PDB file of C-alpha atoms in Angstrom:
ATOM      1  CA  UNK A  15     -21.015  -8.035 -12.358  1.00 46.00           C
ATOM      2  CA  UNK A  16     -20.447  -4.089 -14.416  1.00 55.00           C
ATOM      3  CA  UNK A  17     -19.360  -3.904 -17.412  1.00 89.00           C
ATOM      4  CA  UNK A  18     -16.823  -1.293 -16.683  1.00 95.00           C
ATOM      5  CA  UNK A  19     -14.865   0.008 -13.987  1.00 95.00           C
ATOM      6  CA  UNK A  20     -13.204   3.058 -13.981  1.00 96.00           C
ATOM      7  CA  UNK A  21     -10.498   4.568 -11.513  1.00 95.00           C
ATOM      8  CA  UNK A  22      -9.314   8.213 -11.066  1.00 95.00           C
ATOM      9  CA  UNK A  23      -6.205   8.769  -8.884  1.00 93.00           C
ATOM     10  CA  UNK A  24      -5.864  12.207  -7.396  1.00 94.00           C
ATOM     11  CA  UNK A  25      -2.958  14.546  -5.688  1.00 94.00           C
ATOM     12  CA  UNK A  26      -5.013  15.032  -3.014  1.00 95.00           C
ATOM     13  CA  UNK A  27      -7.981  13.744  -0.314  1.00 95.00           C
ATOM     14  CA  UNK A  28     -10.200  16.661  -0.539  1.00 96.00           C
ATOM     15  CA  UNK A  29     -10.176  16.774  -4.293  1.00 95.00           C
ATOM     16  CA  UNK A  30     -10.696  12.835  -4.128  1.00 95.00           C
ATOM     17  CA  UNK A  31     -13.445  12.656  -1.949  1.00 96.00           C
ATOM     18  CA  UNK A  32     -15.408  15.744  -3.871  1.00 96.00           C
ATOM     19  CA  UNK A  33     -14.679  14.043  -7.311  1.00 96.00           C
ATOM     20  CA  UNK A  34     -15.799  10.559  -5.827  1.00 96.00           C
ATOM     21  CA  UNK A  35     -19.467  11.987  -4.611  1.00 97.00           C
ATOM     22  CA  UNK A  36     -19.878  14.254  -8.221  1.00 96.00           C
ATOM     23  CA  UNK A  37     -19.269  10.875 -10.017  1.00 97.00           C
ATOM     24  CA  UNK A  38     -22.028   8.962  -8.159  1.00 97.00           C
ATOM     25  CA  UNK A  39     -23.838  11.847  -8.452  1.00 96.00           C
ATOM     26  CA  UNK A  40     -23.508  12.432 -12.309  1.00 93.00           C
ATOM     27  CA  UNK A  41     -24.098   8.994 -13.353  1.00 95.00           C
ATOM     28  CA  UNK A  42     -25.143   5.653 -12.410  1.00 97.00           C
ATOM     29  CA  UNK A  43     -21.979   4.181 -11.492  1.00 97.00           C
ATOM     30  CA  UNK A  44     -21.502   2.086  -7.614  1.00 95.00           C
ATOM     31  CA  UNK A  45     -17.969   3.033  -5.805  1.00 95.00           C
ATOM     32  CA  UNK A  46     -16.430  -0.332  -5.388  1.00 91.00           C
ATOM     33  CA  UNK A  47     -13.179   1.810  -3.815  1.00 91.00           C
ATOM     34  CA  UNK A  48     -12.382   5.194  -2.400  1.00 94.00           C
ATOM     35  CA  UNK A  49     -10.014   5.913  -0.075  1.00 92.00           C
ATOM     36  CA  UNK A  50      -6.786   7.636   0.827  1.00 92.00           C
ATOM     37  CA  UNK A  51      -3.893   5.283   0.010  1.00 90.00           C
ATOM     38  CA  UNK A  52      -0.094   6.120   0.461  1.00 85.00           C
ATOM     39  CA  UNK A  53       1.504   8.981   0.158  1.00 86.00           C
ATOM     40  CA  UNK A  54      -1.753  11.236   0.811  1.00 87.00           C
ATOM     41  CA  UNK A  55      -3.442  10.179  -2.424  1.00 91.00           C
ATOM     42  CA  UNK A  56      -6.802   9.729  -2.913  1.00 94.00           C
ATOM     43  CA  UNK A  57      -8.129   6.922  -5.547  1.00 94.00           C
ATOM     44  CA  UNK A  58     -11.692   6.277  -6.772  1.00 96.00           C
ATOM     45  CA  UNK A  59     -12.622   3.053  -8.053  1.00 95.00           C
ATOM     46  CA  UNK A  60     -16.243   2.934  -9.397  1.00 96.00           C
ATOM     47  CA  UNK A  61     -18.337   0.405 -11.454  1.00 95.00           C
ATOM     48  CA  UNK A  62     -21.423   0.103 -14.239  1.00 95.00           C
ATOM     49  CA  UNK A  63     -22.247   0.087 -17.501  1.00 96.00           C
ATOM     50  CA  UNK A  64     -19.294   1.326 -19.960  1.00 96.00           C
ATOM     51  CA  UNK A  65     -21.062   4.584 -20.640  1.00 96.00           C
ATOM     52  CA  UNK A  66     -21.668   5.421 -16.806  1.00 97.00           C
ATOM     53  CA  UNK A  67     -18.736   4.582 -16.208  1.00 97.00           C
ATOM     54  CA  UNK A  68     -16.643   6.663 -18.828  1.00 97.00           C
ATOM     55  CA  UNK A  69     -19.126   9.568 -18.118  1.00 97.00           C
ATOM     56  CA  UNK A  70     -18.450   9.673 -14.568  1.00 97.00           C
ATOM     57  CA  UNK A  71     -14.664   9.076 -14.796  1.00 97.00           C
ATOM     58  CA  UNK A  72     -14.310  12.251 -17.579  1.00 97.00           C
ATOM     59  CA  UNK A  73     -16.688  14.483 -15.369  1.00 96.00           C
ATOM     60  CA  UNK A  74     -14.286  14.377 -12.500  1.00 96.00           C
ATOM     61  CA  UNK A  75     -11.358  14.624 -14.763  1.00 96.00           C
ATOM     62  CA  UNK A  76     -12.374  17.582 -16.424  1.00 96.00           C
ATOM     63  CA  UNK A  77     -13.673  19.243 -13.121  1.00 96.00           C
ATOM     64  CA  UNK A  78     -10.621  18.354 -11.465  1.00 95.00           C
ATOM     65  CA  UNK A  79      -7.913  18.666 -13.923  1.00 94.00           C
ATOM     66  CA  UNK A  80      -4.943  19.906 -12.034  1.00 96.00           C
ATOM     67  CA  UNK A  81      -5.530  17.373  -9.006  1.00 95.00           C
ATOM     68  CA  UNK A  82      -5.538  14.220 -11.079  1.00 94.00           C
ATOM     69  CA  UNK A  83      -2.735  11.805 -11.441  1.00 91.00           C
ATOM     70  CA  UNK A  84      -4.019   9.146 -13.645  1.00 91.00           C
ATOM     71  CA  UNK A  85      -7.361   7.786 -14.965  1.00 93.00           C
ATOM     72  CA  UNK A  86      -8.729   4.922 -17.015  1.00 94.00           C
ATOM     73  CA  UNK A  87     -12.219   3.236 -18.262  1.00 96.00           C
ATOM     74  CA  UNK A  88     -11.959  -0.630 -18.893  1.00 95.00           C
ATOM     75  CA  UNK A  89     -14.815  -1.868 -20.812  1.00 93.00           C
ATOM     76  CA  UNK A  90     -15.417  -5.946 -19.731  1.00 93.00           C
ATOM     77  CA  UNK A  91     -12.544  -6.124 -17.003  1.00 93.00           C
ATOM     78  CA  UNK A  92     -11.231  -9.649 -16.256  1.00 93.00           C
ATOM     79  CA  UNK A  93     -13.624 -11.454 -13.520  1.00 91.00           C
ATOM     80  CA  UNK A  94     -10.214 -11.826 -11.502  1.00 91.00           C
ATOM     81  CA  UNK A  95      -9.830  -8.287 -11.313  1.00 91.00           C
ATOM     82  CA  UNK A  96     -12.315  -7.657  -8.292  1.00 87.00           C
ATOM     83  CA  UNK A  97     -11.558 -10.166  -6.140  1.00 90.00           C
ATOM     84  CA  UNK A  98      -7.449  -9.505  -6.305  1.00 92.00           C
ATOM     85  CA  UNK A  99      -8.517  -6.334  -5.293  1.00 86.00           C
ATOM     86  CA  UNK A 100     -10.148  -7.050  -2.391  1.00 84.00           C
ATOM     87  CA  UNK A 101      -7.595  -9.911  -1.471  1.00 79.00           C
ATOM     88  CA  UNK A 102     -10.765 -12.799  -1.302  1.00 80.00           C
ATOM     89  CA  UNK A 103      -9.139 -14.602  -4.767  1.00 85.00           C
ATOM     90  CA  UNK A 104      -8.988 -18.596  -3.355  1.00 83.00           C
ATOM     91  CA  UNK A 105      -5.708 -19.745  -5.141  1.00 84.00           C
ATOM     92  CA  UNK A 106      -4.946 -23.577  -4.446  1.00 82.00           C
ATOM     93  CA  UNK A 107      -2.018 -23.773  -6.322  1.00 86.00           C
ATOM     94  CA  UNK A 108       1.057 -21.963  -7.492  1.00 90.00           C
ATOM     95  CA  UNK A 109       3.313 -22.960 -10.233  1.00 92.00           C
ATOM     96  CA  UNK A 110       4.470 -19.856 -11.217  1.00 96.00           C
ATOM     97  CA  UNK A 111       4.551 -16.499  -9.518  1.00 96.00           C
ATOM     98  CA  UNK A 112       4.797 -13.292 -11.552  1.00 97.00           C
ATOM     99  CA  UNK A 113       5.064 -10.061  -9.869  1.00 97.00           C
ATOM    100  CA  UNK A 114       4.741  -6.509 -11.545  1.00 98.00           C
ATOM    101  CA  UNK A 115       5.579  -3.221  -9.891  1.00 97.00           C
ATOM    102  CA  UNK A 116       4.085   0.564 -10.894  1.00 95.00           C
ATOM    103  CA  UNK A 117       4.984   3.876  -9.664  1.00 92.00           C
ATOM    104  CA  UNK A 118       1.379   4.789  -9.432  1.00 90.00           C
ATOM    105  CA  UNK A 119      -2.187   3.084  -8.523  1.00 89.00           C
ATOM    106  CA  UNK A 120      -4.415   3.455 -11.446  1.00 89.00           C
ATOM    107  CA  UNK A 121      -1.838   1.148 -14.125  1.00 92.00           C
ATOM    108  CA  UNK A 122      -1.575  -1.773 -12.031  1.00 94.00           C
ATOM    109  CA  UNK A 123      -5.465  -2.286 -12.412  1.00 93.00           C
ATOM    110  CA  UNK A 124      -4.790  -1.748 -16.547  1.00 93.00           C
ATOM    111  CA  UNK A 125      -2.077  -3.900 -16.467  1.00 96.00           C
ATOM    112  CA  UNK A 126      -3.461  -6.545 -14.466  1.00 96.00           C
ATOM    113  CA  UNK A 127      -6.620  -6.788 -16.654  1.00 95.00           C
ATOM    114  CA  UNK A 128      -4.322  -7.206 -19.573  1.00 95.00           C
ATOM    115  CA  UNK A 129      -2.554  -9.730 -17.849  1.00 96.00           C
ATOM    116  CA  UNK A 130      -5.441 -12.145 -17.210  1.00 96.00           C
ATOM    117  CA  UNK A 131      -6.630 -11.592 -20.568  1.00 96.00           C
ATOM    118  CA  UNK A 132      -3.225 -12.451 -22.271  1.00 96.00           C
ATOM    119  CA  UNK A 133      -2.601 -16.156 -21.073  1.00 96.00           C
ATOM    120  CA  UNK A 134      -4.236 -18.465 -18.801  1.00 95.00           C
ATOM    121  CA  UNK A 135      -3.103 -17.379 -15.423  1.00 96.00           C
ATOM    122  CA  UNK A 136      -5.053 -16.319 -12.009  1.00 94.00           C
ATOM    123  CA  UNK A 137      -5.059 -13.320 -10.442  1.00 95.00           C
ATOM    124  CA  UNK A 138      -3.417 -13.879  -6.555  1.00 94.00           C
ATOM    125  CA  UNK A 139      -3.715 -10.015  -5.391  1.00 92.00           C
ATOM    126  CA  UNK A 140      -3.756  -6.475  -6.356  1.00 92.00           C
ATOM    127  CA  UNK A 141      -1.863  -4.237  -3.762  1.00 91.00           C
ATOM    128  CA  UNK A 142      -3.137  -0.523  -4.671  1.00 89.00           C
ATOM    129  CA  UNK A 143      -1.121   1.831  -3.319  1.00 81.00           C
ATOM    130  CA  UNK A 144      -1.724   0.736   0.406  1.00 80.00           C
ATOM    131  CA  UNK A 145       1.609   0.863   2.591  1.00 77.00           C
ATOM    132  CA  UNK A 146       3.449   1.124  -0.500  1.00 79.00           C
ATOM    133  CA  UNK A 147       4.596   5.263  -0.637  1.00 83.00           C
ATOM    134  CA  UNK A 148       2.104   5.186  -3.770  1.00 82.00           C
ATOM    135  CA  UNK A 149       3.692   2.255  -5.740  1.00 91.00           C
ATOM    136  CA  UNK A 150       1.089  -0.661  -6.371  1.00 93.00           C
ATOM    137  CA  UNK A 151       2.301  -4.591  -7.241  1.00 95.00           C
ATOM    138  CA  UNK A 152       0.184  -7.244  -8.464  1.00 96.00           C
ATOM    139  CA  UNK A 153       0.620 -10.837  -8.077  1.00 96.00           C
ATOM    140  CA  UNK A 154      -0.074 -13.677 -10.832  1.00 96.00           C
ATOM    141  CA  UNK A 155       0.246 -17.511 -10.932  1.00 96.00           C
ATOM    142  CA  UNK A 156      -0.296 -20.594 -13.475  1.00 95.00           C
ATOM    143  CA  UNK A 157       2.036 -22.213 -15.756  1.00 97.00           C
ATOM    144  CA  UNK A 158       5.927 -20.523 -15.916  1.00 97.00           C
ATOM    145  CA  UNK A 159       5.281 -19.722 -20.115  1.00 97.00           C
ATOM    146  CA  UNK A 160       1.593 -18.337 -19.447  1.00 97.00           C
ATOM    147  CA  UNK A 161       3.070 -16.262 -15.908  1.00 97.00           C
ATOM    148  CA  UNK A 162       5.549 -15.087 -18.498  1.00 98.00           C
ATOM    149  CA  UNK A 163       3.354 -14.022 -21.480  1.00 98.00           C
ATOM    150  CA  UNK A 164       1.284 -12.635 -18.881  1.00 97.00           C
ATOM    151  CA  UNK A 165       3.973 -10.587 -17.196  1.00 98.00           C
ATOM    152  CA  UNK A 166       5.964  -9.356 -20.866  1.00 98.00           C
ATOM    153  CA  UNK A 167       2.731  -7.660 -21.643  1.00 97.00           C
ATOM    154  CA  UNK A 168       1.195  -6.168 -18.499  1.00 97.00           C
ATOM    155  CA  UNK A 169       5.360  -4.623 -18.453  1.00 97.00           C
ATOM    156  CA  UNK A 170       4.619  -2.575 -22.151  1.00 96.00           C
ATOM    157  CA  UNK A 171       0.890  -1.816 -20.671  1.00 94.00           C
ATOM    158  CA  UNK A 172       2.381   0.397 -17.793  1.00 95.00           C
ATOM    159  CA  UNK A 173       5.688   1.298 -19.223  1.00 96.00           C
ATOM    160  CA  UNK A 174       4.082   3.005 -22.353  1.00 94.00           C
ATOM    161  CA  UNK A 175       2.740   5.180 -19.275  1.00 90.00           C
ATOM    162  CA  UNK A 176       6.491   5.692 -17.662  1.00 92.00           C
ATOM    163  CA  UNK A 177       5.353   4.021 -14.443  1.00 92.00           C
ATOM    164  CA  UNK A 178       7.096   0.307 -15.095  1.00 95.00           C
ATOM    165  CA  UNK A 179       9.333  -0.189 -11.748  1.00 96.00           C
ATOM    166  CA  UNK A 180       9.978  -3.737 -11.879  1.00 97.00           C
ATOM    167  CA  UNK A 181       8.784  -7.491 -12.429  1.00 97.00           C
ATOM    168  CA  UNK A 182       9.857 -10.952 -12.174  1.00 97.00           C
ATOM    169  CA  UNK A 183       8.890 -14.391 -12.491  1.00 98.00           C
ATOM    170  CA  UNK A 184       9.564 -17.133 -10.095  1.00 97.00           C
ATOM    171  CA  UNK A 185       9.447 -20.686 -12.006  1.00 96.00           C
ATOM    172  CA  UNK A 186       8.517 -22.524  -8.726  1.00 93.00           C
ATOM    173  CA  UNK A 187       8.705 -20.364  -5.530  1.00 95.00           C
ATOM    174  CA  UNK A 188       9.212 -22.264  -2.259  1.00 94.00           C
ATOM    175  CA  UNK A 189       6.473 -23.549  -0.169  1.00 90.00           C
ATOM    176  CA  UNK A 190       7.205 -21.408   2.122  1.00 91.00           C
ATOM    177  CA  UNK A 191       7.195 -18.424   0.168  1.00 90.00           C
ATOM    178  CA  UNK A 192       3.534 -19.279  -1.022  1.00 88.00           C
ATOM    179  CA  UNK A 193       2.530 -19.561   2.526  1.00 86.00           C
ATOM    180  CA  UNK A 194       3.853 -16.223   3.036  1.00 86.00           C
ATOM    181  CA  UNK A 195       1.664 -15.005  -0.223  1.00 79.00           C
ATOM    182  CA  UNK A 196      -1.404 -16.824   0.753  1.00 77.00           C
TER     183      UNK A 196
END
């Protein structure tokens, strides 16, 4: 696994996909994401070594100033991180469910690394952007006071950014509701 990932969030698809190819092509850095997500953004996700990866998020930043939204470099992301992303995280169990809501793309990634790394608590799904008019949600489980933690500081990671919309935690959601999830 990298030892960063990085994610730029732009205005616009052209922008995006020129941005995308000058980071690959600027440093050693593997796009684990890019695509055009909801409402005509376009979001980069790549992955590396923390210098690579910072290098090749601030070269498209700079080059394409006015078209980016949002940006940030995580050094050592949470192992959860990549497969809530991709939807393949095999949860057998939920006690708790949190669930955080962003305005954007790029803070739900920032906030759900901080969430993992707060408490004891796995990772159920990352929804970026995708059918979602450009508002992303993440999904946590484990024990309510861990779900909790997890949730009260993932909230101050994206509101000290303005894009907070909403969270809750559900002490023990319905089976049926879980099905619905998984």
């Amino acid at each position: 696994m990298s030892s960063a990932i990085g994610m730029i969030e732009f205005k616009t698809t052209a922008a995006g996909i020129t941005a995308a190819d000058l980071m690959v092509k600027t440093s050693d850095v593997e796009i684990v994401e890019a695509q055009t997500v909801c409402p005509g953004k376009y979001i980069a996700i790549v992955s590396g070594n923390l210098s690579a990866v910072k290098a090749a998020v601030e070269t498209a930043v700079h080059t394409y100033e006015d078209k980016c939204i949002d940006s940030f470099v995580l050094g050592n992301p949470h192992p959860d991180i990549f497969p809530a992303i991709y939807g393949a995280t095999n949860v057998e169990k939920i006690n708790a469910l949190g669930i955080l809501e962003t305005y954007d793309a790029a803070s739900i990634i920032e906030a759900a690394d901080q969430a993992a790394k707060t408490a004891i608590v796995d990772l159920i799904e990352l929804r970026i952007a995708k059918g979602m008019c450009g508002k992303s949600y993440m999904l946590i489980t484990g024990e309510v006071s861990a779900v909790s933690a997890s949730i009260e500081r993932a909230k101050d990671i994206v509101a000290e950014k303005g894009m907070y919309l909403d969270s809750s935690v559900i002490a023990s959601p319905d089976a049926r509701m879980i099905d619905s999830i998984l």
